[in-house]
Protein backbone atom coordinates (compact mmCIF):
# COMPACT_ATOMS: atom_id res chain seq x y z
CA UNK A 1 0.00 0.00 0.00
CA UNK A 2 1.28 3.43 -0.89
CA UNK A 3 0.28 6.73 0.59
CA UNK A 4 -0.57 9.62 -1.67
CA UNK A 5 2.44 11.63 -0.60
CA UNK A 6 4.79 8.67 -0.82
CA UNK A 7 8.10 9.15 -2.51
CA UNK A 8 8.73 7.26 -5.70
CA UNK A 9 12.12 5.56 -5.91
CA UNK A 10 13.18 7.97 -8.63
CA UNK A 11 12.41 10.89 -6.34
CA UNK A 12 14.36 9.21 -3.59
CA UNK A 13 17.41 8.96 -5.82
CA UNK A 14 17.13 12.62 -6.72
CA UNK A 15 16.94 13.61 -3.06
CA UNK A 16 19.91 11.57 -1.84
CA UNK A 17 22.57 14.21 -2.26
CA UNK A 18 20.37 16.91 -0.75
CA UNK A 19 19.65 14.60 2.15
CA UNK A 20 23.35 14.20 2.83
CA UNK A 21 23.91 17.91 2.54
CA UNK A 22 21.15 18.52 5.05
CA UNK A 23 19.44 20.60 2.38
CA UNK A 24 16.07 18.87 2.55
CA UNK A 25 13.12 20.51 4.18
CA UNK A 26 12.00 18.67 7.27
CA UNK A 27 8.90 17.33 5.56
CA UNK A 28 10.92 16.01 2.63
CA UNK A 29 13.44 14.46 4.98
CA UNK A 30 10.65 12.64 6.80
CA UNK A 31 9.27 11.30 3.52
CA UNK A 32 12.79 10.29 2.52
CA UNK A 33 13.33 8.36 5.73
CA UNK A 34 9.87 6.80 5.59
CA UNK A 35 10.59 5.57 2.10
CA UNK A 36 13.91 4.20 3.24
CA UNK A 37 12.17 2.28 6.02
CA UNK A 38 10.12 0.11 3.69
CA UNK A 39 11.99 0.14 0.38
CA UNK A 40 14.74 -2.46 0.13
CA UNK A 41 15.91 -1.12 -3.20
CA UNK A 42 16.58 2.32 -1.88
CA UNK A 43 18.35 0.98 1.20
CA UNK A 44 20.65 -0.99 -1.10
CA UNK A 45 21.09 2.01 -3.32
CA UNK A 46 21.94 4.27 -0.42
CA UNK A 47 24.45 1.90 1.14
CA UNK A 48 26.04 1.24 -2.24
CA UNK A 49 26.32 4.94 -2.87
CA UNK A 50 27.79 5.57 0.55
CA UNK A 51 30.39 2.88 -0.01
CA UNK A 52 31.30 4.29 -3.40
CA UNK A 53 31.55 7.80 -2.09
CA UNK A 54 33.63 6.74 0.89
CA UNK A 55 36.04 4.90 -1.41
CA UNK A 56 36.32 7.86 -3.74
CA UNK A 57 36.62 10.28 -0.83
CA UNK A 58 33.62 12.25 -1.91
CA UNK A 59 31.19 11.51 0.87
CA UNK A 60 31.55 14.91 2.49
CA UNK A 61 31.81 16.99 -0.64
CA UNK A 62 28.78 18.99 -1.54
CA UNK A 63 29.04 18.50 -5.25
CA UNK A 64 28.66 14.91 -6.30
CA UNK A 65 30.67 14.04 -9.36
CA UNK A 66 28.05 13.92 -12.14
CA UNK A 67 29.70 10.89 -13.71
CA UNK A 68 29.59 9.03 -10.43
CA UNK A 69 25.96 9.99 -9.95
CA UNK A 70 25.06 8.86 -13.46
CA UNK A 71 26.83 5.57 -12.96
CA UNK A 72 25.03 4.90 -9.71
CA UNK A 73 21.71 5.74 -11.29
CA UNK A 74 22.41 3.22 -14.03
CA UNK A 75 23.30 0.56 -11.49
CA UNK A 76 20.15 1.40 -9.62
CA UNK A 77 18.01 1.05 -12.74
CA UNK A 78 19.58 -2.32 -13.50
CA UNK A 79 18.71 -3.56 -10.05
CA UNK A 80 15.13 -2.41 -10.44
CA UNK A 81 14.77 -4.38 -13.64
CA UNK A 82 15.91 -7.67 -12.16
ZN1 LIG B 1 12.55 3.09 -3.17
Coordinates of N, CA and C and ligand atoms in Angstrom, one line a residue:
X1 N 0.8 -1.2 0.0 CA 0.0 0.0 0.0 C 0.9 1.3 0.0
X2 N 0.5 2.2 -0.8 CA 1.3 3.4 -0.9 C 0.4 4.6 -0.6
X3 N 1.0 5.5 0.2 CA 0.3 6.7 0.6 C 0.4 7.7 -0.6
X4 N -0.5 8.7 -0.6 CA -0.6 9.6 -1.7 C 0.7 10.5 -1.7
X5 N 1.3 10.8 -0.6 CA 2.4 11.6 -0.6 C 3.7 10.8 -0.5
X6 N 3.6 9.5 -0.8 CA 4.8 8.7 -0.8 C 5.8 9.1 -1.9
X7 N 7.1 8.9 -1.5 CA 8.1 9.2 -2.5 C 8.2 8.0 -3.5
X8 N 8.4 8.3 -4.7 CA 8.7 7.3 -5.7 C 10.2 7.0 -5.6
X9 N 10.7 5.9 -6.0 CA 12.1 5.6 -5.9 C 13.0 6.6 -6.7
X10 N 12.4 7.0 -7.8 CA 13.2 8.0 -8.6 C 13.3 9.3 -7.9
X11 N 12.3 9.7 -7.1 CA 12.4 10.9 -6.3 C 13.5 10.7 -5.2
X12 N 13.4 9.5 -4.7 CA 14.4 9.2 -3.6 C 15.8 9.4 -4.1
X13 N 16.1 8.9 -5.3 CA 17.4 9.0 -5.8 C 17.8 10.4 -6.0
X14 N 16.8 11.2 -6.5 CA 17.1 12.6 -6.7 C 17.4 13.4 -5.4
X15 N 16.8 12.9 -4.3 CA 16.9 13.6 -3.1 C 18.2 13.2 -2.2
X16 N 18.8 12.1 -2.7 CA 19.9 11.6 -1.8 C 21.0 12.6 -1.5
X17 N 21.5 13.3 -2.5 CA 22.6 14.2 -2.3 C 22.1 15.4 -1.4
X18 N 20.9 15.8 -1.6 CA 20.4 16.9 -0.8 C 20.2 16.4 0.7
X19 N 19.8 15.2 0.8 CA 19.6 14.6 2.2 C 21.0 14.6 2.9
X20 N 22.0 14.2 2.2 CA 23.4 14.2 2.8 C 23.8 15.6 3.2
X21 N 23.5 16.5 2.3 CA 23.9 17.9 2.5 C 23.1 18.6 3.6
X22 N 22.0 17.9 4.1 CA 21.1 18.5 5.0 C 20.3 19.6 4.4
X23 N 20.1 19.5 3.1 CA 19.4 20.6 2.4 C 17.9 20.3 2.2
X24 N 17.5 19.2 2.7 CA 16.1 18.9 2.6 C 15.2 19.6 3.6
X25 N 14.1 20.0 3.2 CA 13.1 20.5 4.2 C 12.7 19.4 5.1
X26 N 12.3 19.7 6.3 CA 12.0 18.7 7.3 C 11.0 17.7 6.8
X27 N 10.0 18.2 6.1 CA 8.9 17.3 5.6 C 9.5 16.4 4.5
X28 N 10.3 16.9 3.6 CA 10.9 16.0 2.6 C 11.8 15.0 3.3
X29 N 12.5 15.4 4.3 CA 13.4 14.5 5.0 C 12.6 13.3 5.6
X30 N 11.5 13.7 6.2 CA 10.7 12.6 6.8 C 10.2 11.7 5.7
X31 N 9.7 12.2 4.6 CA 9.3 11.3 3.5 C 10.4 10.4 3.0
X32 N 11.6 11.0 2.9 CA 12.8 10.3 2.5 C 13.0 9.1 3.5
X33 N 13.0 9.4 4.8 CA 13.3 8.4 5.7 C 12.2 7.3 5.8
X34 N 11.0 7.8 5.6 CA 9.9 6.8 5.6 C 10.0 5.8 4.4
X35 N 10.4 6.4 3.3 CA 10.6 5.6 2.1 C 11.7 4.6 2.4
X36 N 12.8 5.0 3.0 CA 13.9 4.2 3.2 C 13.5 3.0 4.2
X37 N 12.6 3.3 5.0 CA 12.2 2.3 6.0 C 11.5 1.1 5.4
X38 N 10.8 1.3 4.3 CA 10.1 0.1 3.7 C 10.7 -0.3 2.3
X39 N 11.5 0.5 1.7 CA 12.0 0.1 0.4 C 13.4 -0.5 0.4
X40 N 13.5 -1.8 0.1 CA 14.7 -2.5 0.1 C 15.7 -1.9 -1.0
X41 N 15.1 -1.6 -2.1 CA 15.9 -1.1 -3.2 C 16.7 0.2 -2.8
X42 N 16.0 1.0 -2.2 CA 16.6 2.3 -1.9 C 17.6 2.2 -0.7
X43 N 17.3 1.2 0.2 CA 18.3 1.0 1.2 C 19.6 0.5 0.6
X44 N 19.5 -0.5 -0.4 CA 20.6 -1.0 -1.1 C 21.3 0.1 -1.9
X45 N 20.5 0.9 -2.5 CA 21.1 2.0 -3.3 C 21.9 3.0 -2.4
X46 N 21.3 3.3 -1.3 CA 21.9 4.3 -0.4 C 23.2 3.7 0.1
X47 N 23.2 2.5 0.6 CA 24.5 1.9 1.1 C 25.5 1.7 0.1
X48 N 25.1 1.4 -1.1 CA 26.0 1.2 -2.2 C 26.7 2.6 -2.6
X49 N 25.8 3.6 -2.6 CA 26.3 4.9 -2.9 C 27.3 5.4 -1.8
X50 N 26.9 5.2 -0.5 CA 27.8 5.6 0.6 C 29.1 4.9 0.5
X51 N 29.1 3.6 0.1 CA 30.4 2.9 0.0 C 31.2 3.5 -1.1
X52 N 30.6 3.7 -2.3 CA 31.3 4.3 -3.4 C 31.9 5.7 -3.1
X53 N 31.1 6.5 -2.4 CA 31.5 7.8 -2.1 C 32.7 7.8 -1.1
X54 N 32.6 6.8 -0.1 CA 33.6 6.7 0.9 C 34.9 6.4 0.2
X55 N 34.9 5.4 -0.7 CA 36.0 4.9 -1.4 C 36.7 6.0 -2.2
X56 N 35.8 6.8 -2.9 CA 36.3 7.9 -3.7 C 36.6 9.1 -2.9
X57 N 36.3 9.1 -1.7 CA 36.6 10.3 -0.8 C 35.7 11.4 -1.0
X58 N 34.5 11.2 -1.6 CA 33.6 12.3 -1.9 C 32.4 12.4 -1.0
X59 N 32.4 11.6 0.0 CA 31.2 11.5 0.9 C 30.8 12.9 1.4
X60 N 31.8 13.7 1.8 CA 31.5 14.9 2.5 C 31.7 16.1 1.6
X61 N 31.8 15.9 0.3 CA 31.8 17.0 -0.6 C 30.4 17.3 -1.0
X62 N 30.1 18.6 -1.2 CA 28.8 19.0 -1.5 C 28.4 18.7 -3.0
X63 N 29.4 18.8 -3.9 CA 29.0 18.5 -5.3 C 29.4 17.1 -5.6
X64 N 28.4 16.3 -5.9 CA 28.7 14.9 -6.3 C 29.1 14.9 -7.8
X65 N 30.2 14.2 -8.0 CA 30.7 14.0 -9.4 C 29.5 13.6 -10.3
X66 N 29.2 14.3 -11.3 CA 28.0 13.9 -12.1 C 28.2 12.5 -12.8
X67 N 29.5 12.2 -13.1 CA 29.7 10.9 -13.7 C 29.4 9.8 -12.7
X68 N 29.9 10.0 -11.5 CA 29.6 9.0 -10.4 C 28.1 8.9 -10.2
X69 N 27.4 10.0 -10.2 CA 26.0 10.0 -9.9 C 25.3 9.3 -11.1
X70 N 25.7 9.5 -12.3 CA 25.1 8.9 -13.5 C 25.3 7.4 -13.4
X71 N 26.5 7.0 -13.0 CA 26.8 5.6 -13.0 C 26.0 4.9 -11.9
X72 N 25.8 5.5 -10.8 CA 25.0 4.9 -9.7 C 23.6 4.8 -10.1
X73 N 23.1 5.8 -10.8 CA 21.7 5.7 -11.3 C 21.5 4.6 -12.3
X74 N 22.5 4.3 -13.1 CA 22.4 3.2 -14.0 C 22.4 1.9 -13.3
X75 N 23.3 1.8 -12.3 CA 23.3 0.6 -11.5 C 21.9 0.4 -10.8
X76 N 21.4 1.4 -10.3 CA 20.1 1.4 -9.6 C 19.0 0.9 -10.6
X77 N 19.0 1.5 -11.8 CA 18.0 1.1 -12.7 C 18.1 -0.4 -13.1
X78 N 19.4 -0.9 -13.2 CA 19.6 -2.3 -13.5 C 19.0 -3.2 -12.4
X79 N 19.2 -2.8 -11.2 CA 18.7 -3.6 -10.1 C 17.2 -3.6 -10.1
X80 N 16.6 -2.5 -10.4 CA 15.1 -2.4 -10.4 C 14.5 -3.3 -11.5
X81 N 15.3 -3.6 -12.5 CA 14.8 -4.4 -13.6 C 14.9 -5.9 -13.4
X82 N 15.7 -6.2 -12.4 CA 15.9 -7.7 -12.2 C 14.7 -8.3 -11.6
Ligands
LIG1 ZN1 12.5 3.1 -3.2

